[in-house]
Structure formats: structure tokens, C-alpha cells
CSV table of C-alpha atoms in Angstrom, one decimal:
chain,number,residue,atom,x,y,z
A,1088,MET,CA,21.9,-3.7,8.0
A,1089,LYS,CA,23.1,-3.7,4.4
A,1090,HIS,CA,19.9,-5.1,3.0
A,1091,LEU,CA,17.8,-2.6,5.0
A,1092,THR,CA,19.2,0.2,2.9
A,1093,ALA,CA,17.8,-1.5,-0.2
A,1094,ASP,CA,14.6,-2.4,1.7
A,1095,LYS,CA,13.6,1.2,2.4
A,1096,TRP,CA,12.4,1.8,-1.1
A,1097,TYR,CA,10.0,-1.2,-1.2
A,1098,ALA,CA,6.6,-2.2,0.0
A,1099,PRO,CA,6.2,-5.3,2.3
A,1100,ARG,CA,5.8,-7.7,-0.6
A,1101,LEU,CA,9.3,-7.0,-1.8
A,1102,MET,CA,11.0,-6.4,1.6
A,1103,GLY,CA,13.5,-8.8,3.2
A,1104,GLN,CA,16.7,-10.5,2.1
A,1105,VAL,CA,14.5,-13.4,0.8
A,1106,ASN,CA,13.3,-11.1,-1.9
A,1107,ALA,CA,16.6,-9.7,-3.0
A,1108,LYS,CA,16.5,-11.6,-6.3
A,1109,LEU,CA,12.9,-10.6,-6.9
A,1110,ARG,CA,13.8,-6.9,-6.4
A,1111,ARG,CA,16.7,-7.2,-8.9
A,1112,ALA,CA,14.4,-8.9,-11.4
A,1113,PHE,CA,11.9,-6.1,-11.0
A,1114,LEU,CA,14.4,-3.4,-11.6
A,1115,CYS,CA,15.9,-5.3,-14.6
A,1116,GLY,CA,12.3,-5.7,-15.9
A,1117,ILE,CA,11.8,-2.0,-15.8
A,1118,ALA,CA,15.2,-1.3,-17.5
A,1119,GLY,CA,14.3,-4.0,-20.1
A,1120,CYS,CA,11.0,-2.4,-20.8
A,1121,LEU,CA,12.6,1.0,-21.4
A,1122,ILE,CA,15.2,-0.6,-23.7
A,1123,VAL,CA,12.5,-2.4,-25.7
A,1124,LEU,CA,10.6,0.9,-25.8
A,1125,ALA,CA,13.5,2.7,-27.3
A,1126,LEU,CA,14.5,0.0,-29.8
A,1127,TYR,CA,10.9,-0.8,-30.9
A,1128,SER,CA,10.0,2.9,-31.4
A,1129,LEU,CA,13.3,3.5,-33.3
A,1130,LEU,CA,13.0,0.5,-35.6
A,1131,LEU,CA,9.3,1.3,-36.2
A,1132,PHE,CA,9.9,4.9,-37.1
A,1133,LEU,CA,12.9,4.3,-39.3
A,1134,SER,CA,11.3,1.5,-41.2
A,1135,ARG,CA,8.2,3.6,-41.9
A,1136,LEU,CA,10.3,6.6,-42.8
A,1137,ASN,CA,12.4,4.5,-45.2
A,1138,LYS,CA,9.3,2.9,-46.8
A,1139,ASP,CA,7.7,6.3,-47.2
A,1140,ARG,CA,10.7,7.7,-48.9
A,1141,GLU,CA,10.7,4.8,-51.3
A,1142,ASN,CA,7.0,4.8,-52.1
A,1143,ASP,CA,6.0,8.4,-51.6
A,1144,HIS,CA,2.5,7.2,-50.8
A,1145,ALA,CA,1.1,10.5,-49.6
A,1146,TYR,CA,-0.5,13.0,-51.9
A,1147,ILE,CA,-1.9,16.5,-51.7
A,1148,VAL,CA,-4.8,17.1,-54.1
A,1149,THR,CA,-5.7,20.7,-55.1
A,1150,PHE,CA,-9.1,21.2,-56.7
A,1151,PRO,CA,-10.0,23.9,-59.2
A,1152,ASP,CA,-11.8,25.9,-56.5
A,1153,GLY,CA,-8.6,25.9,-54.4
A,1154,GLU,CA,-9.6,23.3,-51.9
A,1155,ARG,CA,-6.8,21.0,-50.8
A,1156,MET,CA,-6.9,17.5,-49.3
A,1157,THR,CA,-4.2,15.1,-48.2
A,1158,LEU,CA,-4.7,11.5,-49.4
A,1159,TYR,CA,-2.7,8.3,-48.6
A,1160,GLU,CA,-2.2,5.3,-50.8
A,1161,HIS,CA,-4.2,5.0,-54.0
A,1162,THR,CA,-7.6,6.6,-53.8
A,1163,LEU,CA,-10.5,7.1,-56.0
A,1164,ILE,CA,-11.9,10.6,-56.0
A,1165,ASN,CA,-14.8,12.3,-57.8
A,1166,VAL,CA,-14.4,15.8,-59.2
A,1167,TRP,CA,-17.1,18.0,-60.6
A,1168,VAL,CA,-15.7,20.4,-63.2
A,1169,GLU,CA,-18.2,22.4,-65.3
A,1170,ASP,CA,-21.0,20.1,-64.3
A,1171,VAL,CA,-19.2,17.1,-65.4
A,1172,ARG,CA,-18.1,14.4,-63.0
A,1173,TYR,CA,-14.7,13.0,-63.4
A,1174,THR,CA,-13.5,10.0,-61.5
A,1175,TYR,CA,-9.8,9.6,-61.0
A,1176,GLU,CA,-7.5,7.2,-59.4
A,1177,ILE,CA,-4.8,9.0,-57.6
A,1178,PRO,CA,-1.9,9.4,-58.3
A,1179,ASP,CA,-2.1,9.6,-62.0
A,1180,VAL,CA,-4.3,12.7,-62.7
A,1181,PRO,CA,-3.0,15.1,-65.2
A,1182,PHE,CA,-3.5,18.7,-64.2
A,1183,GLU,CA,-4.1,20.0,-67.7
A,1184,LYS,CA,-7.1,17.9,-68.3
A,1185,THR,CA,-9.2,18.7,-65.2
A,1186,GLY,CA,-7.6,21.5,-63.2
A,1187,VAL,CA,-7.0,19.0,-60.4
A,1188,ARG,CA,-3.4,19.0,-59.2
A,1189,VAL,CA,-1.7,16.2,-57.4
A,1190,GLU,CA,1.6,16.6,-55.6
A,1191,ARG,CA,3.5,13.8,-53.9
A,1192,ILE,CA,4.7,14.5,-50.4
A,1193,MET,CA,6.1,12.7,-47.4
A,1194,ALA,CA,3.6,11.3,-44.9
A,1195,ASP,CA,3.1,13.5,-42.0
A,1196,PHE,CA,5.1,13.0,-38.8
A,1197,GLY,CA,2.1,11.7,-36.9
A,1198,ALA,CA,1.5,8.9,-39.4
A,1199,LEU,CA,5.1,7.8,-39.2
A,1200,THR,CA,5.2,7.7,-35.4
A,1201,LYS,CA,1.7,6.2,-34.8
A,1202,GLY,CA,2.0,3.7,-32.0
A,1203,ALA,CA,5.8,4.1,-31.7
A,1204,PHE,CA,5.6,4.6,-28.0
A,1205,LEU,CA,3.2,1.7,-27.3
A,1206,PHE,CA,5.5,0.3,-24.7
A,1207,LEU,CA,5.1,3.4,-22.6
A,1208,MET,CA,1.4,2.4,-22.2
A,1209,VAL,CA,2.6,-1.1,-21.3
A,1210,LEU,CA,4.9,0.4,-18.7
A,1211,PHE,CA,2.1,2.7,-17.4
A,1212,PHE,CA,-0.4,-0.1,-16.8
A,1213,TRP,CA,2.4,-2.2,-15.3
A,1214,MET,CA,3.4,0.5,-12.8
A,1215,VAL,CA,-0.2,1.3,-11.9
A,1216,THR,CA,-0.6,-2.4,-11.0
A,1217,GLU,CA,2.6,-2.3,-9.0
A,1218,VAL,CA,1.3,0.8,-7.0
A,1219,LEU,CA,-2.0,-1.0,-6.2
A,1220,LEU,CA,-0.2,-4.2,-5.2
A,1221,ASN,CA,2.2,-2.2,-3.0
A,1222,TYR,CA,-0.6,-0.5,-1.1
A,1223,ARG,CA,-2.5,-3.7,-0.7
A,1224,SER,CA,0.6,-5.5,0.7
A,1225,PHE,CA,0.3,-3.2,3.8
A,1226,GLN,CA,-3.1,-4.6,4.5
A,1227,HIS,CA,-2.7,-8.3,3.5
A,1228,PRO,CA,-1.6,-10.8,4.6
A,1229,SER,CA,-0.6,-8.9,7.7
A,1230,LYS,CA,-1.6,-5.4,8.8
A,1231,ALA,CA,1.8,-3.9,8.3
A,1232,VAL,CA,-0.1,-0.6,8.0
A,1233,TYR,CA,-0.3,-0.5,11.8
A,1234,LEU,CA,3.4,-0.5,12.0
A,1235,ILE,CA,4.2,1.9,9.2
A,1236,LYS,CA,1.7,4.4,10.5
A,1237,ARG,CA,3.6,4.6,13.8
A,1238,VAL,CA,7.0,5.6,12.3
A,1239,SER,CA,8.0,9.3,12.5
A,1240,ASP,CA,8.1,9.8,8.8
A,1241,ARG,CA,4.5,10.2,7.6
A,1242,TRP,CA,5.5,9.7,4.0
A,1243,GLU,CA,7.2,6.3,4.7
A,1244,MET,CA,4.4,4.2,3.3
A,1245,HIS,CA,3.7,6.4,0.3
A,1246,ARG,CA,7.4,6.6,-0.6
A,1247,ARG,CA,7.6,2.8,-0.5
A,1248,CYS,CA,4.5,2.4,-2.6
A,1249,LEU,CA,5.1,5.1,-5.2
A,1250,LEU,CA,8.8,6.0,-5.6
A,1251,ILE,CA,9.9,3.3,-7.9
A,1252,PRO,CA,6.8,3.0,-10.1
A,1253,VAL,CA,6.5,6.8,-10.5
A,1254,THR,CA,10.3,7.1,-11.2
A,1255,ALA,CA,10.1,4.4,-13.8
A,1256,LEU,CA,7.2,6.2,-15.5
A,1257,LEU,CA,9.0,9.5,-15.4
A,1258,ILE,CA,12.1,7.9,-17.0
A,1259,GLY,CA,9.8,6.4,-19.6
A,1260,VAL,CA,8.2,9.7,-20.4
A,1261,LEU,CA,11.6,11.4,-20.6
A,1262,PHE,CA,12.8,8.6,-22.9
A,1263,CYS,CA,9.8,9.2,-25.2
A,1264,ILE,CA,10.4,13.0,-25.2
A,1265,GLY,CA,14.0,12.4,-26.2
A,1266,LEU,CA,13.1,9.9,-28.8
A,1267,GLY,CA,10.4,12.2,-30.1
A,1268,VAL,CA,12.8,15.0,-30.6
A,1269,LEU,CA,15.3,12.6,-32.2
A,1270,PHE,CA,12.6,11.3,-34.6
A,1271,TYR,CA,11.5,14.8,-35.6
A,1272,THR,CA,15.0,15.8,-36.3
A,1273,ILE,CA,15.6,12.7,-38.4
A,1274,TYR,CA,12.2,13.4,-40.2
A,1275,LEU,CA,13.2,16.9,-41.1
A,1276,LYS,CA,16.7,16.0,-42.2
A,1277,MET,CA,15.7,13.0,-44.3
A,1278,THR,CA,12.8,14.6,-46.1
A,1279,PRO,CA,13.4,16.7,-49.2
A,1280,PRO,CA,12.2,20.2,-48.6
A,1281,ASP,CA,9.6,20.1,-51.4
A,1282,ARG,CA,8.1,16.9,-49.9
A,1283,ILE,CA,7.4,18.2,-46.4
A,1284,PRO,CA,3.7,18.6,-45.8
A,1285,GLU,CA,2.6,22.2,-45.1
A,1286,GLN,CA,1.2,21.4,-41.7
A,1287,ILE,CA,3.0,18.7,-39.8
A,1288,GLU,CA,0.8,16.9,-37.4
A,1289,ILE,CA,2.4,16.0,-34.1
A,1290,ALA,CA,-0.3,14.2,-32.3
A,1291,ILE,CA,1.2,12.8,-29.1
A,1292,TRP,CA,-1.7,10.5,-28.4
A,1293,ARG,CA,-1.3,8.8,-31.7
A,1294,MET,CA,2.2,7.9,-30.7
A,1295,LEU,CA,0.9,5.9,-27.7
A,1296,VAL,CA,-1.7,3.7,-29.4
B,920,MET,CA,0.1,9.7,31.2
B,921,ILE,CA,-2.5,8.9,28.5
B,922,GLU,CA,-5.8,10.8,28.9
B,923,LEU,CA,-9.0,10.1,27.1
B,924,ARG,CA,-11.7,12.8,27.2
B,925,ASN,CA,-15.2,12.0,25.9
B,926,VAL,CA,-13.9,9.7,23.2
B,927,SER,CA,-16.5,8.3,20.8
B,928,LYS,CA,-16.1,6.3,17.6
B,929,ARG,CA,-18.8,5.6,15.1
B,930,TYR,CA,-18.5,3.3,12.1
B,931,GLY,CA,-20.9,4.6,9.4
B,932,ARG,CA,-24.1,6.1,10.6
B,933,VAL,CA,-25.4,3.3,12.8
B,934,LEU,CA,-22.6,1.5,14.7
B,935,GLU,CA,-21.3,3.3,17.8
B,936,ALA,CA,-18.2,1.4,18.6
B,937,LEU,CA,-17.2,3.7,21.5
B,938,LYS,CA,-19.5,5.9,23.5
B,939,ASP,CA,-18.1,8.9,25.4
B,940,ILE,CA,-15.1,7.2,27.1
B,941,SER,CA,-13.1,9.1,29.6
B,942,LEU,CA,-10.2,7.6,31.5
B,943,SER,CA,-6.5,8.1,32.2
B,944,ILE,CA,-3.6,5.6,32.1
B,945,GLY,CA,-0.6,6.4,34.3
B,946,GLN,CA,3.0,5.2,33.9
B,947,GLY,CA,4.0,1.8,35.3
B,948,GLU,CA,0.5,0.3,35.4
B,949,VAL,CA,-0.4,-3.2,34.1
B,950,ILE,CA,-4.0,-2.8,32.9
B,951,GLY,CA,-6.3,-5.5,31.7
B,952,LEU,CA,-8.9,-4.5,29.1
B,953,PHE,CA,-11.8,-6.8,29.1
B,954,GLY,CA,-15.1,-7.0,27.3
B,955,GLU,CA,-17.2,-9.3,25.2
B,956,ASN,CA,-16.6,-9.7,21.5
B,957,GLY,CA,-17.5,-6.4,19.8
B,958,ALA,CA,-17.3,-4.4,23.0
B,959,GLY,CA,-14.8,-2.0,21.5
B,960,LYS,CA,-11.5,-3.1,23.0
B,961,THR,CA,-9.6,-3.1,19.7
B,962,THR,CA,-11.3,0.1,18.5
B,963,LEU,CA,-10.3,1.8,21.7
B,964,MET,CA,-6.6,0.8,21.3
B,965,LYS,CA,-6.5,1.8,17.7
B,966,CYS,CA,-8.1,5.2,18.5
B,967,ILE,CA,-5.4,5.9,21.2
B,968,LEU,CA,-2.7,4.9,18.7
B,969,GLY,CA,-4.1,7.2,16.1
B,970,LEU,CA,-4.9,4.4,13.7
B,971,LEU,CA,-8.6,5.4,13.6
B,972,GLY,CA,-10.3,8.7,13.6
B,973,TYR,CA,-12.5,9.5,16.6
B,974,GLU,CA,-14.4,12.3,18.3
B,975,GLY,CA,-13.2,13.7,21.6
B,976,GLU,CA,-9.6,14.1,22.8
B,977,ILE,CA,-6.7,11.8,23.5
B,978,LEU,CA,-3.5,13.2,25.0
B,979,ILE,CA,-0.2,11.5,25.7
B,980,ASP,CA,1.9,13.3,28.3
B,981,GLY,CA,-0.3,16.4,27.8
B,982,GLU,CA,0.0,16.5,24.0
B,983,PRO,CA,-2.2,15.2,21.2
B,984,VAL,CA,-0.9,12.0,19.6
B,985,ASN,CA,1.3,12.9,16.6
B,986,ARG,CA,4.2,11.5,14.6
B,987,SER,CA,6.7,13.1,17.1
B,988,ASN,CA,5.4,11.3,20.2
B,989,ILE,CA,3.7,8.2,18.8
B,990,ALA,CA,7.0,6.2,19.4
B,991,LYS,CA,6.0,6.4,23.1
B,992,MET,CA,3.4,3.8,22.3
B,993,SER,CA,3.9,0.3,20.8
B,994,PHE,CA,1.3,-2.1,19.5
B,995,GLY,CA,1.1,-5.9,19.3
B,996,THR,CA,-2.0,-7.2,17.7
B,997,CYS,CA,-3.6,-10.6,16.9
B,998,GLU,CA,-4.0,-9.2,13.3
B,999,PHE,CA,-0.2,-9.0,13.1
B,1000,SER,CA,1.6,-5.8,12.1
B,1001,PHE,CA,4.9,-7.3,11.0
B,1002,PHE,CA,6.3,-7.5,7.5
B,1003,PRO,CA,5.8,-11.2,6.6
B,1004,GLU,CA,8.7,-11.4,4.1
B,1005,MET,CA,11.2,-10.2,6.6
B,1006,THR,CA,12.9,-12.2,9.4
B,1007,ALA,CA,12.8,-11.3,13.0
B,1008,MET,CA,16.4,-10.0,12.8
B,1009,GLU,CA,15.5,-7.8,9.9
B,1010,HIS,CA,12.6,-6.5,11.9
B,1011,ALA,CA,15.0,-5.6,14.7
B,1012,ASP,CA,17.0,-3.6,12.2
B,1013,PHE,CA,13.9,-1.9,11.0
B,1014,TYR,CA,12.8,-1.0,14.5
B,1015,GLU,CA,16.3,0.2,15.3
B,1016,ALA,CA,16.2,2.5,12.3
B,1017,HIS,CA,12.8,4.0,13.0
B,1018,PHE,CA,12.4,3.8,16.8
B,1019,PRO,CA,15.5,5.3,18.5
B,1020,LYS,CA,14.8,3.6,21.8
B,1021,PHE,CA,14.6,0.1,20.5
B,1022,ARG,CA,15.9,-2.4,23.0
B,1023,ARG,CA,18.2,-4.7,21.1
B,1024,ASP,CA,19.4,-6.4,24.4
B,1025,ARG,CA,15.8,-7.2,25.4
B,1026,PHE,CA,15.1,-8.4,21.9
B,1027,ARG,CA,18.1,-10.8,21.9
B,1028,GLY,CA,17.1,-12.0,25.4
B,1029,LEU,CA,13.5,-12.7,24.6
B,1030,THR,CA,14.2,-14.4,21.2
B,1031,GLU,CA,16.8,-16.6,22.9
B,1032,PHE,CA,14.4,-17.5,25.8
B,1033,PHE,CA,11.6,-18.5,23.4
B,1034,GLU,CA,14.1,-20.2,21.1
B,1035,PHE,CA,12.7,-18.1,18.3
B,1036,PRO,CA,14.1,-18.7,14.7
B,1037,VAL,CA,15.3,-15.2,14.0
B,1038,TYR,CA,16.7,-15.8,10.5
B,1039,ARG,CA,13.6,-17.3,9.0
B,1040,PRO,CA,11.0,-15.2,7.1
B,1041,ILE,CA,8.0,-14.7,9.5
B,1042,LYS,CA,5.5,-15.8,6.8
B,1043,ASN,CA,7.0,-19.4,7.1
B,1044,LEU,CA,6.5,-19.7,10.9
B,1045,SER,CA,3.6,-21.1,12.8
B,1046,SER,CA,0.8,-18.8,14.1
B,1047,GLY,CA,2.0,-19.2,17.6
B,1048,GLN,CA,5.5,-18.1,16.6
B,1049,LYS,CA,4.0,-15.2,14.7
B,1050,SER,CA,2.2,-14.1,17.9
B,1051,GLN,CA,5.4,-14.4,19.8
B,1052,ILE,CA,7.4,-12.1,17.5
B,1053,GLU,CA,4.5,-9.7,17.4
B,1054,VAL,CA,4.6,-9.4,21.2
B,1055,ILE,CA,8.4,-9.4,21.4
B,1056,LEU,CA,8.7,-6.5,19.0
B,1057,ALA,CA,6.1,-4.5,20.9
B,1058,LEU,CA,7.9,-5.1,24.1
B,1059,CYS,CA,11.3,-4.1,22.6
B,1060,GLN,CA,10.3,-1.0,20.8
B,1061,GLY,CA,11.3,1.1,23.8
B,1062,ALA,CA,7.8,2.5,24.2
B,1063,ASP,CA,6.4,3.8,27.5
B,1064,TYR,CA,2.9,2.5,26.7
B,1065,ILE,CA,2.7,-1.0,25.3
B,1066,PHE,CA,-0.7,-2.0,23.8
B,1067,LEU,CA,-1.2,-5.8,23.4
B,1068,ASP,CA,-4.5,-6.8,21.7
B,1069,GLU,CA,-5.3,-10.5,22.2
B,1070,PRO,CA,-1.5,-11.3,22.1
B,1071,PHE,CA,-1.8,-14.9,23.1
B,1072,VAL,CA,-3.5,-16.3,20.1
B,1073,GLY,CA,-1.8,-19.6,19.2
B,1074,TYR,CA,0.4,-19.6,22.4
B,1075,ASP,CA,0.3,-23.0,24.2
B,1076,LEU,CA,-0.2,-23.0,27.9
B,1077,PHE,CA,3.4,-23.3,28.9
B,1078,ASN,CA,4.5,-20.5,26.6
B,1079,ARG,CA,1.7,-18.3,28.1
B,1080,GLU,CA,2.8,-19.0,31.7
B,1081,ASP,CA,6.4,-18.4,30.8
B,1082,PHE,CA,5.5,-15.3,29.1
B,1083,TYR,CA,3.6,-13.9,32.1
B,1084,LYS,CA,6.6,-14.5,34.3
B,1085,VAL,CA,9.1,-13.0,31.8
B,1086,LEU,CA,6.8,-10.0,31.3
B,1087,LEU,CA,6.7,-9.2,35.0
B,1088,GLY,CA,10.4,-9.7,35.3
B,1089,ILE,CA,11.5,-7.4,32.4
B,1090,LEU,CA,9.1,-4.6,32.8
B,1091,GLU,CA,10.6,-1.4,34.1
B,1092,PRO,CA,8.8,1.0,36.5
B,1093,ASN,CA,8.0,3.5,33.7
B,1094,GLU,CA,6.6,0.9,31.3
B,1095,THR,CA,2.8,0.6,31.1
B,1096,ILE,CA,1.1,-2.5,29.6
B,1097,ILE,CA,-2.5,-2.3,28.3
B,1098,LEU,CA,-3.5,-5.9,27.7
B,1099,SER,CA,-6.7,-7.0,26.0
B,1100,THR,CA,-7.5,-10.6,26.5
B,1101,HIS,CA,-10.3,-13.1,27.2
B,1102,LEU,CA,-8.1,-15.2,29.4
B,1103,ILE,CA,-9.3,-13.4,32.6
B,1104,GLU,CA,-8.2,-16.2,35.0
B,1105,GLU,CA,-4.7,-16.3,33.7
B,1106,VAL,CA,-3.9,-12.6,33.8
B,1107,GLU,CA,-5.7,-11.9,37.1
B,1108,GLY,CA,-2.5,-12.6,39.0
B,1109,PHE,CA,-0.4,-9.9,37.5
B,1110,ILE,CA,-2.5,-7.0,36.4
B,1111,ASP,CA,-3.0,-3.9,38.6
B,1112,ARG,CA,-6.2,-2.6,37.2
B,1113,ALA,CA,-9.1,-3.8,35.1
B,1114,LEU,CA,-11.1,-1.8,32.5
B,1115,MET,CA,-14.4,-3.3,31.5
B,1116,LEU,CA,-16.0,-2.3,28.2
B,1117,HIS,CA,-19.6,-3.3,27.2
B,1118,GLU,CA,-21.2,-2.2,23.9
B,1119,GLY,CA,-18.7,0.7,23.6
B,1120,LYS,CA,-19.2,2.0,27.1
B,1121,LEU,CA,-16.7,1.9,30.0
B,1122,ILE,CA,-18.7,0.1,32.7
B,1123,GLY,CA,-15.9,-0.7,35.1
B,1124,ASP,CA,-12.6,0.8,36.1
B,1125,LYS,CA,-11.1,-0.7,39.3
B,1126,SER,CA,-7.9,-1.8,40.7
B,1127,VAL,CA,-7.5,-5.5,41.4
B,1128,SER,CA,-7.5,-4.9,45.2
B,1129,GLU,CA,-10.8,-3.1,45.0
B,1130,ILE,CA,-12.2,-5.9,42.8
B,1131,GLU,CA,-11.1,-8.6,45.3
B,1132,GLU,CA,-12.7,-6.7,48.1
B,1133,GLU,CA,-15.9,-6.3,46.2
B,1134,ALA,CA,-16.3,-9.7,44.5
B,1135,GLY,CA,-13.5,-11.9,45.6
B,1136,SER,CA,-12.0,-12.5,42.2
B,1137,LEU,CA,-11.8,-10.8,38.8
B,1138,VAL,CA,-13.8,-13.6,37.2
B,1139,GLU,CA,-16.7,-13.1,39.7
B,1140,TYR,CA,-16.5,-9.4,39.3
B,1141,VAL,CA,-16.8,-9.7,35.5
B,1142,LYS,CA,-19.7,-12.1,35.8
B,1143,LYS,CA,-21.5,-9.7,38.2
B,1144,LEU,CA,-20.8,-6.7,36.0
B,1145,TYR,CA,-22.0,-8.3,32.8
B,1146,GLY,CA,-25.0,-9.9,34.5
B,1147,TYR,CA,-23.9,-13.4,33.6
B,1148,GLN,CA,-26.8,-15.9,34.2
B,1149,ALA,CA,-25.4,-19.2,35.3
B,1150,ASP,CA,-28.6,-21.1,34.3
B,1151,ARG,CA,-28.8,-19.7,30.7
B,1152,VAL,CA,-27.1,-22.7,29.2
B,1153,GLY,CA,-29.6,-25.0,30.8
B,1154,ARG,CA,-32.5,-22.8,29.6
B,1155,SER,CA,-31.2,-22.7,26.1
B,1156,LEU,CA,-30.7,-26.4,25.9
B,1157,GLU,CA,-34.3,-26.9,27.1
B,1158,MET,CA,-35.5,-24.7,24.4
B,1159,ILE,CA,-33.4,-26.4,21.7
B,1160,THR,CA,-34.0,-30.0,22.7
B,1161,GLY,CA,-37.4,-29.7,24.3
B,1162,GLU,CA,-36.1,-31.8,27.2
B,1163,LYS,CA,-36.2,-30.4,30.8
B,1164,LYS,CA,-32.6,-30.2,32.2
């Protein structure tokens, strides 16, 4: 009954000794996806951070009336000063001439982590598909649902369909939270204090796409 | 005992699959459940097993069917309820883990008798073998009430005859069989009671001895009950071909 112990976590399509290798491949695939998630996001973040430190491509522009805006890369802006329009190419705008002040800063955290956790979305859609296939395997090709609904544990079918995919997703989310904390700590440690933007945008949704 | 009180089942708004059925099933009976296609035989079985919702009341040994007493009933169906990727032996392990009264000795005996390949995944077997294992597992679960829905699909004649003999030989006094089949002539010899369904209604519930007194044989009784017209084939052929038969 050794295989039966492993079987109790799986839906009909993955049950049986004949599918032992497939089950191992499935679990290895999940682990691989999580490892790729961690490595990809780490490499992406660090490379962006390093590039940003070298190029300092974010700027805060302060206008004479006190309005401020954050600009990335080189940008053309128009400024009206005493009814005269001046056009400038950031970053080289001298303050003394126009009253427009430009300060170089580090890109905000959201820009550095944009899309870093893309693989979590990949894992999400994969696990949703697994859940749907698991439930379907109780109806096709045989009506195993008639058997599973007659066992004493009313959660037997749902456990077999949901446990592994939901656990994989939860582990993925925990990975991302841990990595996010790590990245934020690195960001603060590696950025000179005078280059940190006043408001750091941490948009979680930007990390996923 | 299984009791049904005013059980009805409707699919959607229009289709009444079961209409106000009341009956009781005692222990130790072998009951044949008969009816034309669409009469409601499978629906009736599934309602009793709790696999479908219904109106009315169904009690097993005085209590509603629930997860704690559902193991008293087993189910073998022509739709197959096994796990295709598993072997018969793995199914025996599964049944043993989930049904405490699983009969391993009976399972071993039946699979040996039918020379069943117990170490091959069921998905790789013939449809007749799939039907065999479906019935074997239902008989070995250790249930008091064994529901078999068209269990002989794919069985050859010799296997069917062997099966009837084995079935009568292994059944214990407390075990009840409810058998749905179209093979009326074959099962007539070993059932105790016949239930007739027609368009969702229970139109007949008699013991075999009563049927034999009334109509001589189960086949004649069914024909009489369903109003079978012996000349309808001839009349239909006349209509189709235009030739008088």
C-alpha cells in the first residue's frame, strides 16, 4: 500500500503506480518554476538596480511655482517663465537661468521591480489549469465522482483536486513576499540617501506584469 | 431496510424523471429493476445513493443517507466509477482504506475465478473486463445494499451465466442486490422481486412467485404491464414499405 500513501493527494488522472514518474515530474516542475521565479526576479532586479546606479536616469524637476514632477530618461519639457516659453532637454537645465531645478535621483522601487514576479502569474495560470483538469478527471473518462462521493470524508475529492495546486501557489506567494522584502532592503542599502525618491512607489501589481 | 417516501426528481423545469415513488427494500432480497430506456432506473438508484438531489425522503435503516452510513450501499454502474489509471489491486487497497468492511477474500476469489488481470491499469482493459471489475468491486465493498446498474455491458454469454451462479453462491443472507438490466429472461431465474418503472412512475412491485401466478413468466408480465403490442412491428413495416405484411 506504499503507493496509496502518495496517491491520496492526487486526482484520478495522476493516481496509480503507472503515474509515479508523472507525479514526480509534476512536483519537480513546480519546484523548478519556483526556482526560476526566484532567480529571474533576483537577476532582473539587480541588473536594473545596477544600471540605474550607473546611469542615474531618473530626475525630479521643480518648477518656479513649486510644482514637482519625476521624469525618466531624457525628456523635453516646456516651461513658461514670465510669459516666455523655454524649452529644455533634461537633464542639463541650469537653475540660475530659469528657476527650474533638476535633481538626479534613483528610479523608484516600482520601476525597478516591474515584472520581476512574472513567473508567479505563470504558476498561477498553470495551477488554475491543474485544478480544472483535476475536477474534470472525476467525470471523464470514467465517473469516478460516483465512488469518491461515497467515501466517508466529504472533502476527499476537493483535497485531491486543490491541495497541491493551492499549496504551490501559496509557496509562490510566500517566495514573492520574501523576495520583495529582500529587494526593498537591497534598494535602501544600495541607494545613496540623497538619491532616494521622496515617495517610494511599491505597486505590487506592477511586479506581476 | 431502505425506505423511499414520495420521492420525485425533476431535471430542469420540464423533465420529471421520477414521480412520487414510495417503496421499501428489505435485507437479503435480490430485486430486479426493469423499465424502458429513460424510465428512471438509473435516476432512482442515484437518488437512493445520494448522488442526485430529489424531493421526498429516503431512509436507510431509519436514518437519512449521509456520509456515516453511505458505506452500507455500494454501486456498480455501466458508466464505470473506477479510477482508470489504477489497477484492480490498487483499487482493492483504496477500498480497504475507505470502506472498513471491504471483503479482500471475496475480491481475491472473484478476480481469480474470472482470471482478471489485477496488475494492469484498468484503462488498458477491454470493456467487458471493465464491467467485470466494476461489479466485483461493488460486490466486495462490504455493503448491505448492492446497486448494479446495467452491469453486464460487454459480458459474453458464458461470463454472464457464470456470474449469475457465482452471485447466488457468494451472497450472504443480509446482502441485498438491486439489479437494473434489460436481460429479463436471464435474471428471471434468480431474482426474488421485480420493480417496474415506466416514465418515472412505479407501475409494478411484485414477487416472482406472484408474477408467475399472474402471468406465467416475468417476460409475459412485463409485456402485459407495458401494453406491448405484438403486431406493432408488422404495422410499422407496412407503413414504411407500403407492402401489406
